[in-house]
Coordinates of C-alpha atoms and ligand atoms in Angstrom, one line a residue:
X417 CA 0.0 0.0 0.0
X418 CA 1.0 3.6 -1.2
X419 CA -0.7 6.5 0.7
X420 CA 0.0 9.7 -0.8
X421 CA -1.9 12.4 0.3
X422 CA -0.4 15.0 -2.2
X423 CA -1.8 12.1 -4.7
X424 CA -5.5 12.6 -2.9
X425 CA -5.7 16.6 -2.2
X426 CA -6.0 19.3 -4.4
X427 CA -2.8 20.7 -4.7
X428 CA -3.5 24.5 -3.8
X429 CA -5.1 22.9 -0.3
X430 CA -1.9 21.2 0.4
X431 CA -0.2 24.4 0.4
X432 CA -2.3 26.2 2.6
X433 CA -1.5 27.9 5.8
X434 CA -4.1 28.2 8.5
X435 CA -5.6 31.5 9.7
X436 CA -3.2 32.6 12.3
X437 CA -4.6 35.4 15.1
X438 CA -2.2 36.6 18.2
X439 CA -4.7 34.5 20.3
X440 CA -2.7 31.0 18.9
X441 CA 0.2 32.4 20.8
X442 CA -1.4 34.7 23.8
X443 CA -4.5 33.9 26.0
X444 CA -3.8 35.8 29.2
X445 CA -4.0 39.3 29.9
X446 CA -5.6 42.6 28.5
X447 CA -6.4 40.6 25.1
X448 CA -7.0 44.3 23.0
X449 CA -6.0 41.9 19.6
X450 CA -8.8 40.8 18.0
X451 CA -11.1 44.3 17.8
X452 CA -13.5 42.0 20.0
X453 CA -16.0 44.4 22.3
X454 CA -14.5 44.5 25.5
X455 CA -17.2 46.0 27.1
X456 CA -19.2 42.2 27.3
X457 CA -22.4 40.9 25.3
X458 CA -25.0 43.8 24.8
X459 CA -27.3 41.8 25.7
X460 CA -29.6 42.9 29.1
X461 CA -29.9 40.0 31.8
X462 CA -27.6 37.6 31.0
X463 CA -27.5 35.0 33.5
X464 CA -24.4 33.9 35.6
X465 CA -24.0 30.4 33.6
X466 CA -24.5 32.8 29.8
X467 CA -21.9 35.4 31.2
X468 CA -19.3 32.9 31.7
X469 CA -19.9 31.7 27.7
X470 CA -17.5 35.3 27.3
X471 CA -19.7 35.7 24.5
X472 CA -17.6 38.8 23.1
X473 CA -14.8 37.0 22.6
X474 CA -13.8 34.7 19.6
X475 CA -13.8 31.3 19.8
X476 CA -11.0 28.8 20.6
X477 CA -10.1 27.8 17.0
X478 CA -8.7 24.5 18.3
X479 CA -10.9 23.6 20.8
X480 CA -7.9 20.9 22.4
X481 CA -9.7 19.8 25.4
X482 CA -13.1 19.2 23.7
X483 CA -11.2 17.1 21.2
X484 CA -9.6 15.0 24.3
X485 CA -12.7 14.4 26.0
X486 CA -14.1 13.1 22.6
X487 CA -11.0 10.8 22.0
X488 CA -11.3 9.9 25.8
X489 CA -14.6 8.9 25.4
X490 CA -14.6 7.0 21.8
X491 CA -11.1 5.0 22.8
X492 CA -12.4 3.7 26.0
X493 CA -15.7 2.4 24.2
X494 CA -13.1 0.9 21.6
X495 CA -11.4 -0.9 24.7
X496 CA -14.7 -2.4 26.1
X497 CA -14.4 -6.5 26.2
X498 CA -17.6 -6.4 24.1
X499 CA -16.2 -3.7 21.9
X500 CA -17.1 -5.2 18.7
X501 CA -14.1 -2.7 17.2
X502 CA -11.1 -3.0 18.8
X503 CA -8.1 0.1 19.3
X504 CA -5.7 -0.6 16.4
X505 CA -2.1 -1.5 17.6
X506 CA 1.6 -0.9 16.3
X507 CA 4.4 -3.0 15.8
X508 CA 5.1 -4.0 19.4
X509 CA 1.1 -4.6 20.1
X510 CA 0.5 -1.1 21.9
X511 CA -2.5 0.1 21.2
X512 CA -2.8 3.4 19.4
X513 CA -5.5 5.9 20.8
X514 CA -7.3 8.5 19.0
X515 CA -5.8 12.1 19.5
X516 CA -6.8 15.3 18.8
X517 CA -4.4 15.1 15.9
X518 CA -6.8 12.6 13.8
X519 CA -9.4 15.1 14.7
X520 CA -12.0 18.2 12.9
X521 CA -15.0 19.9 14.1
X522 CA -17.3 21.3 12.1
X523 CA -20.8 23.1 12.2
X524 CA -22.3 19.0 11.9
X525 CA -21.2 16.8 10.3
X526 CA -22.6 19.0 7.3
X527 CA -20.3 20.7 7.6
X528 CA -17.2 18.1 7.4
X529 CA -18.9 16.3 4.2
X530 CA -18.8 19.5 2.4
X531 CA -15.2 20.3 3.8
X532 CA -14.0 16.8 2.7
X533 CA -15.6 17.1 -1.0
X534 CA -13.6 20.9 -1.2
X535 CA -10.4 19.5 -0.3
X536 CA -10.6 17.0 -2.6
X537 CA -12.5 16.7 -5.3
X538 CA -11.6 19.2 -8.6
X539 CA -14.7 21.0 -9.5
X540 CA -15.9 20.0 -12.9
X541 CA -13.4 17.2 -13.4
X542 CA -13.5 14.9 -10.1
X543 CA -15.9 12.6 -8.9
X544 CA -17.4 10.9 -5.9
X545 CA -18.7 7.3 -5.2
X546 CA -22.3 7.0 -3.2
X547 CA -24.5 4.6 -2.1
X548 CA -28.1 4.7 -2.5
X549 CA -30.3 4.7 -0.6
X550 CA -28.4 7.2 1.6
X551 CA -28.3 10.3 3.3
X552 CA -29.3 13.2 0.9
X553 CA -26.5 16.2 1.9
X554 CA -23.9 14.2 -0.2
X555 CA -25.5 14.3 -3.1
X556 CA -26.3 18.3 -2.3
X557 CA -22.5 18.9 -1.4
X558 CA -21.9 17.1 -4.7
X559 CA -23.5 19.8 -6.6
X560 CA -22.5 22.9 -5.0
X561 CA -18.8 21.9 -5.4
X562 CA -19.3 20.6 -8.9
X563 CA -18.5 17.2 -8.2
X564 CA -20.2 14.3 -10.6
X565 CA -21.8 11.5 -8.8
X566 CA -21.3 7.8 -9.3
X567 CA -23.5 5.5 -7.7
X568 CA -23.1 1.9 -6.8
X569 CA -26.5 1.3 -5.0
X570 CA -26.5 -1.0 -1.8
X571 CA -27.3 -4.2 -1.8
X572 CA -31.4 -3.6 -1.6
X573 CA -31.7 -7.4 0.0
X574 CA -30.2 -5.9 3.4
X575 CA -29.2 -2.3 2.8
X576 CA -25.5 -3.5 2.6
X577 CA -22.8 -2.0 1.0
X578 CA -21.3 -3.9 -2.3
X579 CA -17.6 -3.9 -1.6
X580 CA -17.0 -6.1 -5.4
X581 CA -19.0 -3.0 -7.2
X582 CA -17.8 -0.3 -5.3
X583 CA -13.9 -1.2 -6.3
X584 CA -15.3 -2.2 -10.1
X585 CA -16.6 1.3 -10.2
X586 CA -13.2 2.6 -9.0
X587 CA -11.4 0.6 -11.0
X588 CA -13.1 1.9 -14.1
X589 CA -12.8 5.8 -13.4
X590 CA -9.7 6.8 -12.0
X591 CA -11.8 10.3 -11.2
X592 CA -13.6 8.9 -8.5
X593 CA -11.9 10.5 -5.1
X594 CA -14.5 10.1 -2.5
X595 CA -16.9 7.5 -1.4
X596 CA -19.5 7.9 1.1
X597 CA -20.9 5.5 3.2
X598 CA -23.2 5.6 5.9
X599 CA -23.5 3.3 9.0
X600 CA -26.0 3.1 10.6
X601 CA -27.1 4.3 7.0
X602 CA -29.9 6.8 6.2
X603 CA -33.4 6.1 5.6
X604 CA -31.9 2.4 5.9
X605 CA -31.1 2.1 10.0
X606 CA -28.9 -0.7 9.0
X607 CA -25.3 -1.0 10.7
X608 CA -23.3 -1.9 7.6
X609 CA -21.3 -4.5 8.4
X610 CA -17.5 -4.7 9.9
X611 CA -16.4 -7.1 7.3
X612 CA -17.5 -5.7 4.2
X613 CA -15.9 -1.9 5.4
X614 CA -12.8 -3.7 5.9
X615 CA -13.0 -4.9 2.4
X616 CA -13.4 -1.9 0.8
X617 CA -10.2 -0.7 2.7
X618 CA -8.0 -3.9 1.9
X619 CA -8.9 -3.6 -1.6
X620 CA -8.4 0.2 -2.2
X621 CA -5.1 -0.5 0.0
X622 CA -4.0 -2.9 -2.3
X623 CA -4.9 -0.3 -5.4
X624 CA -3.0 2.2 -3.8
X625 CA -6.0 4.0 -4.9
X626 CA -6.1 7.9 -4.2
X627 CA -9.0 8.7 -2.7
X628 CA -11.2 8.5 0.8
X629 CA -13.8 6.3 2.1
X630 CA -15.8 8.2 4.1
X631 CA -17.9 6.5 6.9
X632 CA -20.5 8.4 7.9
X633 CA -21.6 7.2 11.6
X634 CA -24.4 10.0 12.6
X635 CA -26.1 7.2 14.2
X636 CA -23.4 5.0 15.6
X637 CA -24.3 5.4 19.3
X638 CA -28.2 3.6 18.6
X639 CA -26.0 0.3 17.2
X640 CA -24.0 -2.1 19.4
X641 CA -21.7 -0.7 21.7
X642 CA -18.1 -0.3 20.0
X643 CA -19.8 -0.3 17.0
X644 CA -18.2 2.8 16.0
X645 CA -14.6 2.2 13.2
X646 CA -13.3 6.0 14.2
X647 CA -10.2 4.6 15.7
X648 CA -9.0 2.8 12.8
X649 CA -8.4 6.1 10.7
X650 CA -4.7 5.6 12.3
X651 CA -4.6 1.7 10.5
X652 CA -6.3 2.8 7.4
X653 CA -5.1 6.2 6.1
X654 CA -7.4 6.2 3.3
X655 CA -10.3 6.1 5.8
X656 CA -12.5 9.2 7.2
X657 CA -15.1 8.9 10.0
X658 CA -18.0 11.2 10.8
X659 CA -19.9 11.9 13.6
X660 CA -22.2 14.3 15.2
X661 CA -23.8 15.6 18.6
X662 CA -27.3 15.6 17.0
X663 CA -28.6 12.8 17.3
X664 CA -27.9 10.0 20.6
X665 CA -26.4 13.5 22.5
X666 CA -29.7 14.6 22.1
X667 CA -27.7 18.0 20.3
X668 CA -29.1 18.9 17.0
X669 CA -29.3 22.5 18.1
X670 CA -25.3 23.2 18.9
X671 CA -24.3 22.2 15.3
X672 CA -21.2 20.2 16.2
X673 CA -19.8 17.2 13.9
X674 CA -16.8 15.6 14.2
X675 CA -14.3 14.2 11.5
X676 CA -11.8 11.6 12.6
X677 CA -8.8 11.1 9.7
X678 CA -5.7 10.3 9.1
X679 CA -3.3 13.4 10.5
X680 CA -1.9 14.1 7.4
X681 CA -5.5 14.7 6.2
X682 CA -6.9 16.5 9.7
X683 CA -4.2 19.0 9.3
X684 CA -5.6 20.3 6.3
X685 CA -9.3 20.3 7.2
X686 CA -8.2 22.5 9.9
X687 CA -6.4 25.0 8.1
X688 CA -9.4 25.1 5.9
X689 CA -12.5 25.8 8.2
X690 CA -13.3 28.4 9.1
X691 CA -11.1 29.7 12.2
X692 CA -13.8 30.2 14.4
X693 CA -16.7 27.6 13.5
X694 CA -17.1 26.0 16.7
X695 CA -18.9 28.7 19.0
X696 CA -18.5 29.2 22.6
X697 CA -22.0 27.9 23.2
X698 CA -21.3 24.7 21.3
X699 CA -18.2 24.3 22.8
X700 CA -19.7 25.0 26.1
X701 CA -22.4 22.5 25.9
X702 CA -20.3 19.8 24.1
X703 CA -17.6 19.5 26.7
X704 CA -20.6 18.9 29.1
X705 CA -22.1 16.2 26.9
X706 CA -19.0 14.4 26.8
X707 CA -17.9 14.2 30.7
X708 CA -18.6 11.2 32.4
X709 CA -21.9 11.6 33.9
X710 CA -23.2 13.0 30.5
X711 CA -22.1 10.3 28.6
X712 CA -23.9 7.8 30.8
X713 CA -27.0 10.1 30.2
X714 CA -26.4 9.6 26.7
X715 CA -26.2 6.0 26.9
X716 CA -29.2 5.6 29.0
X717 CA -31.8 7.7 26.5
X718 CA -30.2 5.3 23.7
X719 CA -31.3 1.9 25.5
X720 CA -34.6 4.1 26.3
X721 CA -35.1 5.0 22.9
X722 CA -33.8 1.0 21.6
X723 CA -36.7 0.0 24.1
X724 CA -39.3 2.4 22.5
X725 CA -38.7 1.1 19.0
X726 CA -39.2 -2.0 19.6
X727 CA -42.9 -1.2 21.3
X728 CA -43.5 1.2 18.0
X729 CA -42.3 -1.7 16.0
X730 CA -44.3 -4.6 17.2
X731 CA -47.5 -2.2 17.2
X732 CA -47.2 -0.6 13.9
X733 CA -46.3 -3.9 12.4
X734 CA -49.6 -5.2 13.5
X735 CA -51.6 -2.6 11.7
X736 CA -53.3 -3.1 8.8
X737 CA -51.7 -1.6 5.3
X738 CA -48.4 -1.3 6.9
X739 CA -45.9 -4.4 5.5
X740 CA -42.1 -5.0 6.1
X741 CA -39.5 -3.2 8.6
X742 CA -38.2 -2.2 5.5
X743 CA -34.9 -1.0 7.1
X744 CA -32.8 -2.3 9.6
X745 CA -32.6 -2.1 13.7
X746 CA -29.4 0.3 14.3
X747 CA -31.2 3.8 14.3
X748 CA -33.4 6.0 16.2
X749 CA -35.6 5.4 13.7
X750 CA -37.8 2.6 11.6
X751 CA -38.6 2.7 7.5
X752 CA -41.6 1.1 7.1
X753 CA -43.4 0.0 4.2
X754 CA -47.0 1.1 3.4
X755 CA -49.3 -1.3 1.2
X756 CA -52.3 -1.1 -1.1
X757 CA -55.1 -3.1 -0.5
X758 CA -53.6 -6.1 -2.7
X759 CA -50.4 -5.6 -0.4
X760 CA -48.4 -3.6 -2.8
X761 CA -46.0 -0.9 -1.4
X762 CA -48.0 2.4 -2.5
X763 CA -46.1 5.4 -2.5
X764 CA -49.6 7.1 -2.9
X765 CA -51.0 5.9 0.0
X766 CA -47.9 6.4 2.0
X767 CA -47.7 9.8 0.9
X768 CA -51.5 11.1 1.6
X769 CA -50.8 8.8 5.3
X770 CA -47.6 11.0 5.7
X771 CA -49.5 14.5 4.3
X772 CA -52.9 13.9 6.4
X773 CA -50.8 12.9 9.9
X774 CA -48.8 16.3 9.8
X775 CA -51.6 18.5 8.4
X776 CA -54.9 17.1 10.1
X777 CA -53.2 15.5 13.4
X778 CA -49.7 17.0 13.9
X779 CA -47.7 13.7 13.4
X780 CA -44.6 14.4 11.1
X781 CA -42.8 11.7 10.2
X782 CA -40.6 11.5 7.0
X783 CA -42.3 10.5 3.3
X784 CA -38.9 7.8 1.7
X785 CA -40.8 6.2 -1.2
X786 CA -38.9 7.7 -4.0
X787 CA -35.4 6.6 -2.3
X788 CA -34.4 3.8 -4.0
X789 CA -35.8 0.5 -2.6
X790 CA -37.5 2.3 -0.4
X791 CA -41.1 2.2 -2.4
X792 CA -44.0 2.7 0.1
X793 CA -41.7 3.3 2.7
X794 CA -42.0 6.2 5.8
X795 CA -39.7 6.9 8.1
X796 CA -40.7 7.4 11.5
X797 CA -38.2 8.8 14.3
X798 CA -38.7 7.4 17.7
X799 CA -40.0 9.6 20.2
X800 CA -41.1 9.7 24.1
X801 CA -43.5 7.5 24.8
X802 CA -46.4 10.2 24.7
X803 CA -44.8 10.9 21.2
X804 CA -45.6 7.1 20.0
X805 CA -48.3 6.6 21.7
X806 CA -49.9 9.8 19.7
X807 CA -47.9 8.5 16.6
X808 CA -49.8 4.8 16.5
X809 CA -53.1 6.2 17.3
X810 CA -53.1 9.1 14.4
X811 CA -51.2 6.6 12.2
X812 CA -53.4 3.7 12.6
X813 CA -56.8 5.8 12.1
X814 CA -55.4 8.0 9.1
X815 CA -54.1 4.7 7.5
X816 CA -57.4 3.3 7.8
X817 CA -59.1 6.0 6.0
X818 CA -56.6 6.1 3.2
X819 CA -57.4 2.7 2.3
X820 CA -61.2 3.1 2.3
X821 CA -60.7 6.1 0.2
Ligands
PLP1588 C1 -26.4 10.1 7.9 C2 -26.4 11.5 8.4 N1 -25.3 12.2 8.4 C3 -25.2 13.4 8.8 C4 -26.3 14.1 9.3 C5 -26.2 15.5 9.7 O1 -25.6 15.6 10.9 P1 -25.4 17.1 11.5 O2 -26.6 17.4 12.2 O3 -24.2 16.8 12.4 O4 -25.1 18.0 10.4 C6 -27.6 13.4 9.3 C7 -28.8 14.1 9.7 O5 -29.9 13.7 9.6 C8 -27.6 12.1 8.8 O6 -28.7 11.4 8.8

């Protein structure tokens, strides 16, 4: 295996220098640098908790001891006996950690698959691999940044990736930089598994092909503890991870994703955000999220939510017109197929049962029948228990009627 970064980055990002501010160098003191307002936040009433956000200041563009406490927390669940990933090791069988070196922040993950695609893929002559069904920002990313799109769909059987295809594809189009794939994967809730990742990365190792595969692991924390393959972006160079504070931290509002890569690669992503993406709220708020007692907080609503899919599951199942768990069981949320009345999926019934719940009874849950292999199919996020129990009920009666009609 070859890795080559100067081979897989455009060449004008290789060569550029981070945003540098008197702050890198000088915290302490009467900070009159950075034209800030000294004076504090305009704002009347802050409270004591808000006034110690120092909103006037600029952000920490680093953000080291968030980073740590993310590391911390990602390479003890790597070293958990039932860790189905285990910490990578080096020659002498010590186990190498994930440091803030490997990683990014970003304003979401959003913000990281755009960041990724920039650095690069050449606008107008450079492509990237997905995997449909999937998670619709790459393709968006795709387009803003001029990047063609090559698909190699999953496997529609068990929403797996198709390692043979995928390297087939790359193979044929020596263009092809990126490839995303998502695990858990979205609309599809379906881990993908260890083994066929892994294949992906031998095979591209043995290429020496230039390019990333990017895992995208929004939903990581819902799947089997360990689950997570962030710590092996220091085994397999070529591999990117993504994560994010929206969904199992119960964080959607802070807008904080994290890339894990190789160094050589993390380097670059931080020269290129912006300097001073990660706010001092988000910051804040994410350094709480990821300290001990927080983090068994976390893990506790994830077994409550796991328990609440189930109940949804075995209810909605039971209704009439609704068919398969289309997807998988690795999210915090279920895809399920609608039927006609000769047991068809029907995206036109699923789409009036997904129109009437939010209009007529306040239920919004997702419309997926044009994704492909997803015909019929909604997607319902799981909620409290009041939240399901109103979801069935609506569901149930506004299914009914669609069928009669
Ligand atoms: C697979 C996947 N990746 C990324 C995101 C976006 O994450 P963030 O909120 O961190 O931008 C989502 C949001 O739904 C998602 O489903």
């Amino acid at each position: 295996m070859v890795f080559s970064i100067e081979k897989i980055v455009r060449p004008k990002i290789l060569t550029l220098e981070p945003y540098r501010c008197a702050r890198d160098d000088f915290q302490e003191g009467i900070l009159l640098d950075a034209n800030e307002n000294t004076y504090g936040p305009t704002i009347q009433g802050l409270s004591e908790e808000e006034e110690k956000l120092d909103l006037n200041r600029y952000p920490d563009p680093h953000q080291i001891l968030l980073k740590k406490q993310i590391c911390a927390y990602r390479n003890s669940e790597a070293q958990k006996p039932e860790s189905v990933i285990k910490l990578p090791t080096d020659e002498k069988g010590a186990p190498i950690k994930l440091s803030p070196v490997n990683l990014c922040l970003g304003v979401g993950s959003d913000e990281s698959i755009d960041s990724i695609i920039r650095a690069c893929v050449k606008p107008g002559k450079e492509k990237v691999l997905l995997c449909p069904p999937t998670y619709g920002m790459y393709g968006i990313c795709c387009t803003v940044n001029d990047a063609e799109i090559v698909e190699v769909p999953l496997n529609l059987e068990n929403f797996q990736i198709q390692p043979d295809k995928i390297i087939e594809q790359i193979k044929a189009d020596s263009s092809i930089k990126l490839i995303y794939i998502t695990s858990p994967g979205n609309p599809t809730a379906t881990l993908i598994k260890q083994d066929l990742i892994l294949d992906v990365l031998s095979q591209i190792e043995k290429l020496s092909w230039d390019g990333f595969l990017i895992v995208d692991e929004a939903y990581v924390d819902f799947a089997p503890v360990g689950s997570s393959i962030c710590s092996l972006v220091n085994k397999h160079p070529n591999l990117v991870v993504m994560q994010t504070f929206s969904k199992a931290f119960g964080l959607a509002g802070i807008r904080l994703g994290i890339c894990y890569s190789t160094p050589s690669l993390s380097v670059l992503l931080n020269a290129m955000k912006y300097p001073y993406n990660v706010n001092n709220i988000t910051s804040s708020m994410a350094l709480r999220a990821t300290k001990k007692e927080s983090l068994m907080n976390m893990k506790k609503t994830a077994a409550v939510i796991i328990d609440q899919r189930a109940i949804v599951l075995e209810k909605i199942l039971k209704i009439r017109g609704v068919g398969r768990n289309r997807g998988g069981l690795d999210s915090n949320f279920i895809l399920i197929e609608i039927l006609n009345k000769d047991g068809v999926p029907d995206n036109k019934i699923a789409h009036e049962v997904y129109s009437k719940l939010a209009t007529d009874r306040q239920v919004v849950v997702r419309f997926r029948g044009n994704e492909l292999g997803c015909k019929g199919c909604l997607r319902i996020t799981i909620g409290t228990p009041e939240e399901n129990k109103k979801l069935l009920e609506q569901f149930e009666d506004v299914l009914s009627h669609a069928l009669e009609d």
